[in-house]
Coordinates of C-alpha atoms in Angstrom, one line a residue:
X1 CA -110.4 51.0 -255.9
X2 CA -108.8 48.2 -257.6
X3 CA -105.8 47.1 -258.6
X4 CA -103.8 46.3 -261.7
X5 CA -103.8 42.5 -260.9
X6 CA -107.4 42.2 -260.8
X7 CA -107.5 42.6 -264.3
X8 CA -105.7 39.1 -265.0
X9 CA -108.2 36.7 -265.3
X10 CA -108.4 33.4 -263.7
X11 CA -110.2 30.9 -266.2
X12 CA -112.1 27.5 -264.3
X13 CA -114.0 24.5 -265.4
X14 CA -117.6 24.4 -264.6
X15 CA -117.9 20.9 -263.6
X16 CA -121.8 20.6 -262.3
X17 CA -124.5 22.6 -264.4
X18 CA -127.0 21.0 -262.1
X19 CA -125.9 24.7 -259.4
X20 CA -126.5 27.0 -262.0
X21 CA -127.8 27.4 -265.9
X22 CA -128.9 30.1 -267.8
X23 CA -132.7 30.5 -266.7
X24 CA -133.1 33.8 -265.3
X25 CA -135.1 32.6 -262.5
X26 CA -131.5 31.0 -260.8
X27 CA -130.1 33.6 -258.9
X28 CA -126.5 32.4 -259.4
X29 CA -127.2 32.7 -263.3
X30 CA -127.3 36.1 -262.1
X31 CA -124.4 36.4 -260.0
X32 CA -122.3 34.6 -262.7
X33 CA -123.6 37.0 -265.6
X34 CA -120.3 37.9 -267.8
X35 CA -118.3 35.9 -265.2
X36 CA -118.1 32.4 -266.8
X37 CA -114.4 31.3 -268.3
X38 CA -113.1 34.8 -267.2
X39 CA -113.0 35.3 -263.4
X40 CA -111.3 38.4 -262.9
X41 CA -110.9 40.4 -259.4
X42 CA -114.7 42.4 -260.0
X43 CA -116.1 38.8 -261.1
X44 CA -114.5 38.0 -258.0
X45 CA -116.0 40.7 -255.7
X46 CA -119.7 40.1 -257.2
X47 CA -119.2 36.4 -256.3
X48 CA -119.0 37.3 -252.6
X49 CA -121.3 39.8 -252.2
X50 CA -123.6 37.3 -253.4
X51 CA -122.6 35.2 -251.2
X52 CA -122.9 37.3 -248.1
X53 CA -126.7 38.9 -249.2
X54 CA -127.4 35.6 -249.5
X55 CA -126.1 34.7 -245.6
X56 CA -127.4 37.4 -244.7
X57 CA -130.5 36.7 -246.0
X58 CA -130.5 32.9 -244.8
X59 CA -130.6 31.5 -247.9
X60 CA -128.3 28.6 -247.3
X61 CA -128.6 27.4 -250.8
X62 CA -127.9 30.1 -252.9
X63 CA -124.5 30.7 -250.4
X64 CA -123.8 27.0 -251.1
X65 CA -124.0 27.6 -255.0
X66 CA -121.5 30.3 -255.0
X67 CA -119.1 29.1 -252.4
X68 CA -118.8 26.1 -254.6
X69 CA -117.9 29.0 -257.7
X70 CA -115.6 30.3 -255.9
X71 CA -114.1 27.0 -254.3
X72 CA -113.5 26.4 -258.3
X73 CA -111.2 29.4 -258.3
X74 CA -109.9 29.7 -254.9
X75 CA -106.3 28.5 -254.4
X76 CA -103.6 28.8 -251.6
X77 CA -101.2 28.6 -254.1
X78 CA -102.7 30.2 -257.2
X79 CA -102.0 34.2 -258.2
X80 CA -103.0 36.5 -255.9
X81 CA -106.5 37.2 -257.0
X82 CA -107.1 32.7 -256.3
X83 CA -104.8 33.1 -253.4
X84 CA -107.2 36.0 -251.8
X85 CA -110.4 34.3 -252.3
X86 CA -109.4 31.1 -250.8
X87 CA -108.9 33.4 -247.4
X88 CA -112.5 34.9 -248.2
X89 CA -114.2 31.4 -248.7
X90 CA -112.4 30.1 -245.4
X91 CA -114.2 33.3 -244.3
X92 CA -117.5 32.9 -246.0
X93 CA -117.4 29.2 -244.7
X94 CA -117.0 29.7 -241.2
X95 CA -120.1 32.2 -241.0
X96 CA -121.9 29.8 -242.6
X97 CA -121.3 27.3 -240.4
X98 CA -123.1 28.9 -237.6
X99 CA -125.7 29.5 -239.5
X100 CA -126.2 26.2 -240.5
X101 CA -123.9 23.2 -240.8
X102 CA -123.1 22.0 -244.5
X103 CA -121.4 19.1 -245.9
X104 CA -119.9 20.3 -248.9
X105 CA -116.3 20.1 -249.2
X106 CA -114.2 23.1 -249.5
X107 CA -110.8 24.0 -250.0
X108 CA -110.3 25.7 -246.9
X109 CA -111.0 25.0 -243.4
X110 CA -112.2 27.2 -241.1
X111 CA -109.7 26.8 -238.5
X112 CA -106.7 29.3 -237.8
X113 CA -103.5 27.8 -236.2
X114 CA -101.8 29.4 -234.1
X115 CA -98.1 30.0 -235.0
X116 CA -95.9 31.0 -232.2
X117 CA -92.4 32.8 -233.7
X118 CA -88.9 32.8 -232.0
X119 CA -87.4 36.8 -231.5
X120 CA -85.8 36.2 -234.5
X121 CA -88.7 34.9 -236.6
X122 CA -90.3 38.0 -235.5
X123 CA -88.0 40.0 -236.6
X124 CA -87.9 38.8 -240.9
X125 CA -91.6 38.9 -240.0
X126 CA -91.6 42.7 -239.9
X127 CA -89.0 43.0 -241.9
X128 CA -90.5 41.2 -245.1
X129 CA -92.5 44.4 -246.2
X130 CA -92.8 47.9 -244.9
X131 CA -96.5 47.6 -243.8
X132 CA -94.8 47.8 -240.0
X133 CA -91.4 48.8 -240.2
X134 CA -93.0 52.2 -242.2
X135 CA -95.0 53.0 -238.8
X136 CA -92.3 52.5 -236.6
X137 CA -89.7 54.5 -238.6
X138 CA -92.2 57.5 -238.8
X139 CA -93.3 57.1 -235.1
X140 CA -89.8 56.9 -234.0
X141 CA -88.5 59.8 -235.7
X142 CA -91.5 61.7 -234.3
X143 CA -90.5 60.4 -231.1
X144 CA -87.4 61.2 -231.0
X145 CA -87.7 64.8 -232.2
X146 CA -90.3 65.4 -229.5
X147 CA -87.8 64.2 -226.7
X148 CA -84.5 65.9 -227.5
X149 CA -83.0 67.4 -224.4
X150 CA -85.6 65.6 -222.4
X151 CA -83.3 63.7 -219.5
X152 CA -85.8 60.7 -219.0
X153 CA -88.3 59.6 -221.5
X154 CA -90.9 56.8 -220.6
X155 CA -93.0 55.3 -223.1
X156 CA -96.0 53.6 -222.7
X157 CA -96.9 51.1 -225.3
X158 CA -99.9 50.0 -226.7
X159 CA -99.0 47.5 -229.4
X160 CA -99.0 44.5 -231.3
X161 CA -95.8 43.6 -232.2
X162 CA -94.1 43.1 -229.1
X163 CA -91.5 46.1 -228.6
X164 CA -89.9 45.1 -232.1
X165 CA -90.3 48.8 -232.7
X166 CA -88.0 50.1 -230.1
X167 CA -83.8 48.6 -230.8
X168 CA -84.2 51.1 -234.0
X169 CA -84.9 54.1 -231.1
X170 CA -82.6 53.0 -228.8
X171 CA -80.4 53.3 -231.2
X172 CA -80.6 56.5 -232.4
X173 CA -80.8 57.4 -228.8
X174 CA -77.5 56.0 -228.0
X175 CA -76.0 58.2 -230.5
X176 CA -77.7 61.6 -229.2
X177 CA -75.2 64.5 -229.2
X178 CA -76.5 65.3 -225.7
X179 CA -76.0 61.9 -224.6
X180 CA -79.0 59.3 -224.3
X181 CA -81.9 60.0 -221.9
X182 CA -82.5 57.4 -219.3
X183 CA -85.5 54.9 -221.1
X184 CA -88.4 53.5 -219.5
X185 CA -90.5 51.3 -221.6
X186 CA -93.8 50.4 -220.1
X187 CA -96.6 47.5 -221.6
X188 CA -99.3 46.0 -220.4
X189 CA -99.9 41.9 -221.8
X190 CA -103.3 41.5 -220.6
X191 CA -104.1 44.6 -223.5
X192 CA -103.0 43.1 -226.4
X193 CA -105.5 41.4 -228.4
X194 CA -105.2 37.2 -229.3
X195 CA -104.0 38.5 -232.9
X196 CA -101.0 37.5 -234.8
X197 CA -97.7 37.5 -234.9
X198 CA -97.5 35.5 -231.6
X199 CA -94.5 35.1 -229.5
X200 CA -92.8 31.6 -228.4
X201 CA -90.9 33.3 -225.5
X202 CA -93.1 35.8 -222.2
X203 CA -92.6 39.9 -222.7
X204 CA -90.3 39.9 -219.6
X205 CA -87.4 37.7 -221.9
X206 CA -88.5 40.3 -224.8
X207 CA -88.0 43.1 -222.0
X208 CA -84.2 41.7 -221.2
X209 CA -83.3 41.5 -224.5
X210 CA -84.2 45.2 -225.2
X211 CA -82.3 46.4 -221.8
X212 CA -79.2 44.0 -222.8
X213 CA -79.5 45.8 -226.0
X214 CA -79.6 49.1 -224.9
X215 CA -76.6 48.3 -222.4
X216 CA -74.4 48.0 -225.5
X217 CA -75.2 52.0 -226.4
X218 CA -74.9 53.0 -223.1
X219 CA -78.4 53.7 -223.0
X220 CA -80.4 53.7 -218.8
X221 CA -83.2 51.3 -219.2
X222 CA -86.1 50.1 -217.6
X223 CA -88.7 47.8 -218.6
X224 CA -92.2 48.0 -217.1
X225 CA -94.3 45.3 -217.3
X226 CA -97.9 46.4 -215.5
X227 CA -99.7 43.2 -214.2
X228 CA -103.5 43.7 -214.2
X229 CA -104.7 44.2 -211.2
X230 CA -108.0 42.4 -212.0
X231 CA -106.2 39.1 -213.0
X232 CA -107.5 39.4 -216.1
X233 CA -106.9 39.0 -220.1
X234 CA -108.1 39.5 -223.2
X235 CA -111.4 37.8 -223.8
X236 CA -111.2 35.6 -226.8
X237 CA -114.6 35.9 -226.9
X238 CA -115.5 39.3 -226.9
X239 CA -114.2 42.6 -228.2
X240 CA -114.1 43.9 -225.0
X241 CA -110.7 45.3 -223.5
X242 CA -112.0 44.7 -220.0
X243 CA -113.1 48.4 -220.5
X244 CA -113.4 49.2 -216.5
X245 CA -110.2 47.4 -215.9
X246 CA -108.1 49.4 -218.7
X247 CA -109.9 52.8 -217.6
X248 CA -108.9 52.2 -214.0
X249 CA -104.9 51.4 -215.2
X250 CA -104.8 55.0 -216.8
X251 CA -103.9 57.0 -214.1
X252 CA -100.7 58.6 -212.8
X253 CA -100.4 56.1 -209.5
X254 CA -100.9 52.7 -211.4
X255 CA -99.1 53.6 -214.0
X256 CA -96.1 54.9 -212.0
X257 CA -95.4 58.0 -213.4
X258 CA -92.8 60.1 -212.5
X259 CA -92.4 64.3 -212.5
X260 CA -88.9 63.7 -213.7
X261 CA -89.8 61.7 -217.2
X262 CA -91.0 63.1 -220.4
X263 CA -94.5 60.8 -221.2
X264 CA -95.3 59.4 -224.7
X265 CA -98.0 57.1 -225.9
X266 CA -97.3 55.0 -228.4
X267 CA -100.3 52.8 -230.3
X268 CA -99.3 50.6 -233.3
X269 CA -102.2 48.8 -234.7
X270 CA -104.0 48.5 -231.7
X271 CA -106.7 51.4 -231.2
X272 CA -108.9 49.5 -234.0
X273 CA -109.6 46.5 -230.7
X274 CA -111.2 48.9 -228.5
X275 CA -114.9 48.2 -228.8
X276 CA -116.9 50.5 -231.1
X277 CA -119.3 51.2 -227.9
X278 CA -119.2 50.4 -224.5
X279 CA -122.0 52.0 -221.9
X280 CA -123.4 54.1 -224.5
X281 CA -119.7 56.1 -225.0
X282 CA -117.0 55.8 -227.8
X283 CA -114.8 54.2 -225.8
X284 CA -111.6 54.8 -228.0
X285 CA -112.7 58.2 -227.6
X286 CA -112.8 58.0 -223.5
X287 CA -109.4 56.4 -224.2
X288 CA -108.0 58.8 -225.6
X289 CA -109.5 61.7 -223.2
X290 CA -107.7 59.6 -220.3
X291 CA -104.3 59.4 -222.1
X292 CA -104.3 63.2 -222.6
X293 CA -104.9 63.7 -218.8
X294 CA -101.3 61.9 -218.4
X295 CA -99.9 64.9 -220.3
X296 CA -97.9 63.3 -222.4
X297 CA -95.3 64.8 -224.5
X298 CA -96.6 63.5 -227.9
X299 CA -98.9 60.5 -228.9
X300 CA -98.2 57.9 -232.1
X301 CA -101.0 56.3 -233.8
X302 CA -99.9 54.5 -236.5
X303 CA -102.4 51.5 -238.1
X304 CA -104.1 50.4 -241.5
X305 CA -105.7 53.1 -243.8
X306 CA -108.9 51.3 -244.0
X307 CA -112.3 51.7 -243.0
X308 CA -113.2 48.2 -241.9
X309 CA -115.9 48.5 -239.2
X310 CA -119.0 49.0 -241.0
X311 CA -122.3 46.8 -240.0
X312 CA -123.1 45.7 -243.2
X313 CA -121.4 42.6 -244.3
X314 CA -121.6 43.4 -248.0
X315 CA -120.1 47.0 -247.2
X316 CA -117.0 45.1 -244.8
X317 CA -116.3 42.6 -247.9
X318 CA -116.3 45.5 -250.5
X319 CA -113.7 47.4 -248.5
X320 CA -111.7 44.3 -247.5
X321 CA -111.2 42.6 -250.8
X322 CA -109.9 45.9 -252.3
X323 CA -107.9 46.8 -249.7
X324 CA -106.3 43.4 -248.2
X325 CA -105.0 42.6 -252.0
X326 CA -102.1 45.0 -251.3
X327 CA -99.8 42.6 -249.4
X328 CA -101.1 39.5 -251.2
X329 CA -99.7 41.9 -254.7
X330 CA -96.7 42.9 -252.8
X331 CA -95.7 39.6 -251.9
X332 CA -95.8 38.0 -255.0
X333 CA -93.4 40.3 -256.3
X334 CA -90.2 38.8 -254.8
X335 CA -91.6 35.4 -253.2
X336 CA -92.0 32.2 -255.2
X337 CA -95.3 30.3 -254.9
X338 CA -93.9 27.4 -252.4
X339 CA -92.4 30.3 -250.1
X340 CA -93.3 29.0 -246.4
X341 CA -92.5 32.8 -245.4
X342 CA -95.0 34.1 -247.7
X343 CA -97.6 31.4 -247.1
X344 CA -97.4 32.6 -242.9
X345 CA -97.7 35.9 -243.7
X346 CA -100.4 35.6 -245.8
X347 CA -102.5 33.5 -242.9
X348 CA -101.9 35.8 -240.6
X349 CA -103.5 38.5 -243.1
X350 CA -106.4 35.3 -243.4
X351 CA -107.1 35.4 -240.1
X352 CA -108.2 38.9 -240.0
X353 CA -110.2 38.1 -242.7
X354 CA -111.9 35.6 -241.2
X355 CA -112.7 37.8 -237.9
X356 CA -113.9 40.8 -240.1
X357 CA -115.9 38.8 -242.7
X358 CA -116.8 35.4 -240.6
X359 CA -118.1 37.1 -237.3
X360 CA -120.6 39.6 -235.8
X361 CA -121.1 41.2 -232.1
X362 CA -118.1 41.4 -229.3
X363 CA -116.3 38.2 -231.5
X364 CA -115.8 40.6 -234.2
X365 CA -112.3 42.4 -232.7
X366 CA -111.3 43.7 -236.3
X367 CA -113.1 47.2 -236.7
X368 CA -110.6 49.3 -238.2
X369 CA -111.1 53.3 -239.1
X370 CA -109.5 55.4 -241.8
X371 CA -106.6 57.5 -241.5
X372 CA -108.8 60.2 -242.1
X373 CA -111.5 59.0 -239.6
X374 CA -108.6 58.7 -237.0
X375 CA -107.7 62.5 -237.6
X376 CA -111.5 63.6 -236.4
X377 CA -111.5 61.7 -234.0
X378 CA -108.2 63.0 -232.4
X379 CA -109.1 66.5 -233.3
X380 CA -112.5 65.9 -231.3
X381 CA -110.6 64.6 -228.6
X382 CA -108.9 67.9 -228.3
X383 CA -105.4 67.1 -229.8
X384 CA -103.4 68.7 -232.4
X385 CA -101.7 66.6 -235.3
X386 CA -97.6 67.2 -235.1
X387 CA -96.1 67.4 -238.6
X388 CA -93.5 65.2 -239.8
X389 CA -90.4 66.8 -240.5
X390 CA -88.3 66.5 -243.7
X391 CA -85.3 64.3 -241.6
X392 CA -89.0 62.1 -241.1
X393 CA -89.9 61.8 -244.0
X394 CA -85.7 61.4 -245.7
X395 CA -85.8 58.3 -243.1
X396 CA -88.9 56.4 -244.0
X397 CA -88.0 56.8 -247.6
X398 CA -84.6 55.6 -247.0
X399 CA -86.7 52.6 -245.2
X400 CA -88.9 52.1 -248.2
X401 CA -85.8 51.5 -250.4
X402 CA -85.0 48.9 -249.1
X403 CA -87.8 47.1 -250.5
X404 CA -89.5 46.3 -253.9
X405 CA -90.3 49.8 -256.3
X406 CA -94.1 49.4 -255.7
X407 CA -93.9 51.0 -252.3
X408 CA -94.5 54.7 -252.0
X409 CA -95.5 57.6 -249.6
X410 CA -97.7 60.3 -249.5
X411 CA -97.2 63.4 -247.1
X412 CA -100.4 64.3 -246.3
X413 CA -101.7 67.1 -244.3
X414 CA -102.0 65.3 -240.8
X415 CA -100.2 62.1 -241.7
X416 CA -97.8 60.1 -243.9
X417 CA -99.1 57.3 -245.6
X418 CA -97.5 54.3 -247.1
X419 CA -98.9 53.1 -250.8
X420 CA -98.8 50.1 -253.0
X421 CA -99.0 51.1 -256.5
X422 CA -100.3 54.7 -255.6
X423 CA -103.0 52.7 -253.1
X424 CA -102.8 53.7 -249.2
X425 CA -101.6 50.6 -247.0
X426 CA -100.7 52.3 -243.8
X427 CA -101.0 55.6 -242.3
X428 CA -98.9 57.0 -239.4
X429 CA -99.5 60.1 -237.2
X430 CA -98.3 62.3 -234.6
X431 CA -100.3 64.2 -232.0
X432 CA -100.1 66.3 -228.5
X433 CA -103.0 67.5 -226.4
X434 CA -104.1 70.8 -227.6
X435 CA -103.3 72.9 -224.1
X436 CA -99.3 71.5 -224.3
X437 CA -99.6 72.6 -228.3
X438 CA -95.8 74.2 -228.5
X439 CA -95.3 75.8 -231.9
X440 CA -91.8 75.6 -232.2

C-alpha cells in the first residue's frame, strides 16, 4: 500500500545515454519504461526490484545501470521519496559489494556510524514521534491494570530502548490509591541486539537513575541487572541470541524469582532478533513456551506491524519501501530539511534497511512479523490476548495528541495499532498464559 507522497514526482537529468536507450533488448530500457522525467514512489519501487533480481541474479552490470538511476534521484536531503532511496542504494550498494567490488561512485556509503546518545538525547529521541512512546503507553497501562493490588511487581525486560519506558509507570505507580507496590526491574545487556538508539553511559547508571527517580514518588525499587553466565554477548555477526545461553537464563533460580512478586514480561521491539530457526525449532516460539513456565502475570509485545522476514529479496524490498516511508512522511511534517534531529533519526531507520535489504544468513538480525502473525503465534503458544481497556485506549490517544494530526489508532480485535495516514506503523499487545486466563 502506498502512500500519498509517492505520488509527487521527482524529475532528474539523464546525463549518460551510453547505460540505457530505447532498444528493447537493454534491460534497463525496461526497467525505466514510463519512468523517465517522472520518478515517482512506484517508478521508485520498480527501480529496485530491478536492481535486486538483477543481484540476485549476478548480473553485476545491469545492478550497476540502475544504481546509477537511482544514484540520479537519491538524496539525503531531498523529499522523502529521494531521501528513502538514498537509504535503499546505501543498501543496494553494500550487497553488491560482496558480490563483487565496483568503482562507481555513489551517493552513499555503505558504512553505518555508530551514534552513542546522552539519557537525555535518548529521551527527545523517543519523544520525536509516537512510533515508541505509543507501545509504551499501551503496554504500561496494560501493565498497570494487570498489577493493581499486587504488593510487589517485578518486571523482566526484553527491550531496546534501555528502560526509557518505565519513569512514565513508576509514575503512575507512585500515585496508586493503594499505595505503590515495591518494583523490581530486571534486564539482561548481553540480550539486546547491536541496534540503534545506543547509549553513552552502562545500564547500571541507567538503573540508578530510574531507582533515584522512583525515590522521589516513594516508590521500593530494585534494579536487576543479570550478567551472563557464559561471558557472553550479542554476536555482531550472527543472528543468534546465544540460543542455549538465553534458554538456560529462563528459569525461576537464575532469574531470581520470588513467591512474593507478581511476574510480567515485557518485549518492546525485540522478539523480531530471535533467529527464525535454531535446531530445527521456532525458537521465538520455544521462547515464548519458557516465559509462560515463569507464570507470569501478563506478557507485552509491542513492535513494528510489518512483515519483514521473507527470503526473497524482491518480496523484503517490496514490503520495506512501503512500509519504512511512514517515519520518513511523518518527519517531514514538522522538521526542516537541515534538521540534525531528523537526519539521526532517519539513519537509524537506514540502518535497518541496510541489514534487511543488504544482508542474508545469521548477519541478517532484522526479520520482523506482522501484528497479525504475532497473534498466531502467541495463540499457538497457548496464550490468550488481554483486551485493552477504554482508560487504555483514552491514554494513548491523549499520547498521540501531542503530536502531528497524521497519527491515528485502530482498536483491533487482539491489539491496538498506531497509523500514519490510515497506514499501520506499530502494533501493541497484551497476553497471559491460557491456564492463569482470569475473566474478570
Amino acid at each position: 500500500m502506498k502512500t500519498e507522497i509517492r505520488g509527487s514526482a521527482s524529475s532528474f537529468p539523464l546525463q549518460s545515454s551510453s547505460h540505457f536507450n530505447s532498444s528493447s533488448q537493454n534491460p534497463l530500457a525496461g526497467a525505466l519504461h514510463g519512468c523517465l522525467g517522472n520518478l515517482d514512489g512506484a517508478c521508485i519501487e520498480k527501480l529496485l526490484l530491478h536492481c535486486a533480481s538483477a543481484l540476485e541474479q549476478n548480473d553485476v552490470t545491469l545492478a550497476q545501470q540502475v544504481m546509477w538511476v537511482l544514484n540520479n534521484v537519491a538524496s539525503a536531503s531531498g523529499d522523502p521519496n529521494q531521501r528513502l532511496t538514498s537509504w535503499f542504494l546505501r543498501a543496494l550498494v553494500s550487497r553488491a559489494s560482496r558480490v563483487c567490488p565496483t568503482t562507481m561512485n555513489f551517493n552513499g556509503s555503505s558504512t553505518s556510524k555508530r551514534r552513542l546518545m546522552t539519557v537525555t538525547e535518548l529521551a527527545g529521541y523517543v519523544d520525536l514521534i509516537p512510533w515508541h512512546r505509543f507501545g509504551f503507553c499501551a503496554s504500561n497501562s496494560a501493565i498497570f491494570k494487570a498489577i493493581q493490588g499486587c504488593p510487589k511487581v517485578h518486571i523482566i525486560d526484553f527491550s531496546i530502548t534501555h528502560c526509557m519506558q518505565w519513569p512514565t509507570l513508576i509514575d503512575a505507580l507512585a500515585k496508586r490509591p493503594e499505595g505503590p507496590p515495591g518494583l523490581r526491574i530486571s534486564v539482561v545487556p548481553s540480550w539486546r541486539p547491536p541496534v540503534p538508539p545506543f547509549l553513552n553511559v552502562p545500564i547500571e547508571e541507567v538503573g540508578q537513575r530510574l531507582a533515584n527517580f522512583a525515590k522521589f514518588g516513594d516508590v521500593p525499587f530494585e534494579f536487576n541487572v543479570i550478567e551472563d553466565l557464559h561471558n557472553s554477548s550479542y554476536d555482531n555477526n550472527s543472528s543468534n541470541f546465544h540460543y542455549d545461553m538465553l534458554l538456560s537464563i529462563l528459569n525461576p533460580s537464575t532469574l531470581d524469582l520470588r513467591d512474593d512478586e507478581t511476574l510480567v514480561i515485557n518485549c518492546q521491539n525485540w522478539l523480531r532478533y530471535l533467529p527464525d530457526d535454531q535446531k530445527g525449532n521456532a525458537s521465538r516460539d520455544v521462547f515464548l513456551c519458557m516465559i509462560k513456565r515463569l507464570n507470569p502475570r501478563i506478557v507485552t509485545v509491542i513492535d513494528e506491524d510489518s512483515d519483514l522476514g521473507a527470503l526473497s529479496l524482491t518480496s523484503r524490498i517490496t514490503t520495506c519501501f512501503n512500509f519504512l516511508w511512514i517515519p520518513f512522511d511523518a518527519l517531514e511534517t514538522f522538521l526542516s530539511k537541515d534538521s540534525i534531529q531528523r537526519a539521526e533519526f532517519e539513519a537509524d531507520i537506514g540502518h535497518k534497511i541496510e541489514n534487511i535489504i543488504g544482508f542474508e544468513g545469521g548477519q541478517r538480525i532484522e526479520r520482523l512479523e506482522s501484528g497479525i502473525q504475532l497473534s498466531q503465534r502467541m495463540n499457538n503458544s497457548g496464550y490468550l490476548s488481554i483486551p485493552f481497556i477504554e482508560e487504555t485506549v483514552k491514554e494513548v490517544k491523549d499520547v498521540l495528541d501531542e503530536h502531528a494530526s497524521g497519527w491515528g489508532m485502530k482498536n483491533e480485535e487482539d491489539m491496538l495499532v498506531l497509523t500514519w495516514k490510515g497506514h499501520n506503523s506499530v502494533y501493541a499487545t497484551a497476553w497471559v498464559p491460557s491456564c492463569g486466563f482470569d475473566e474478570e
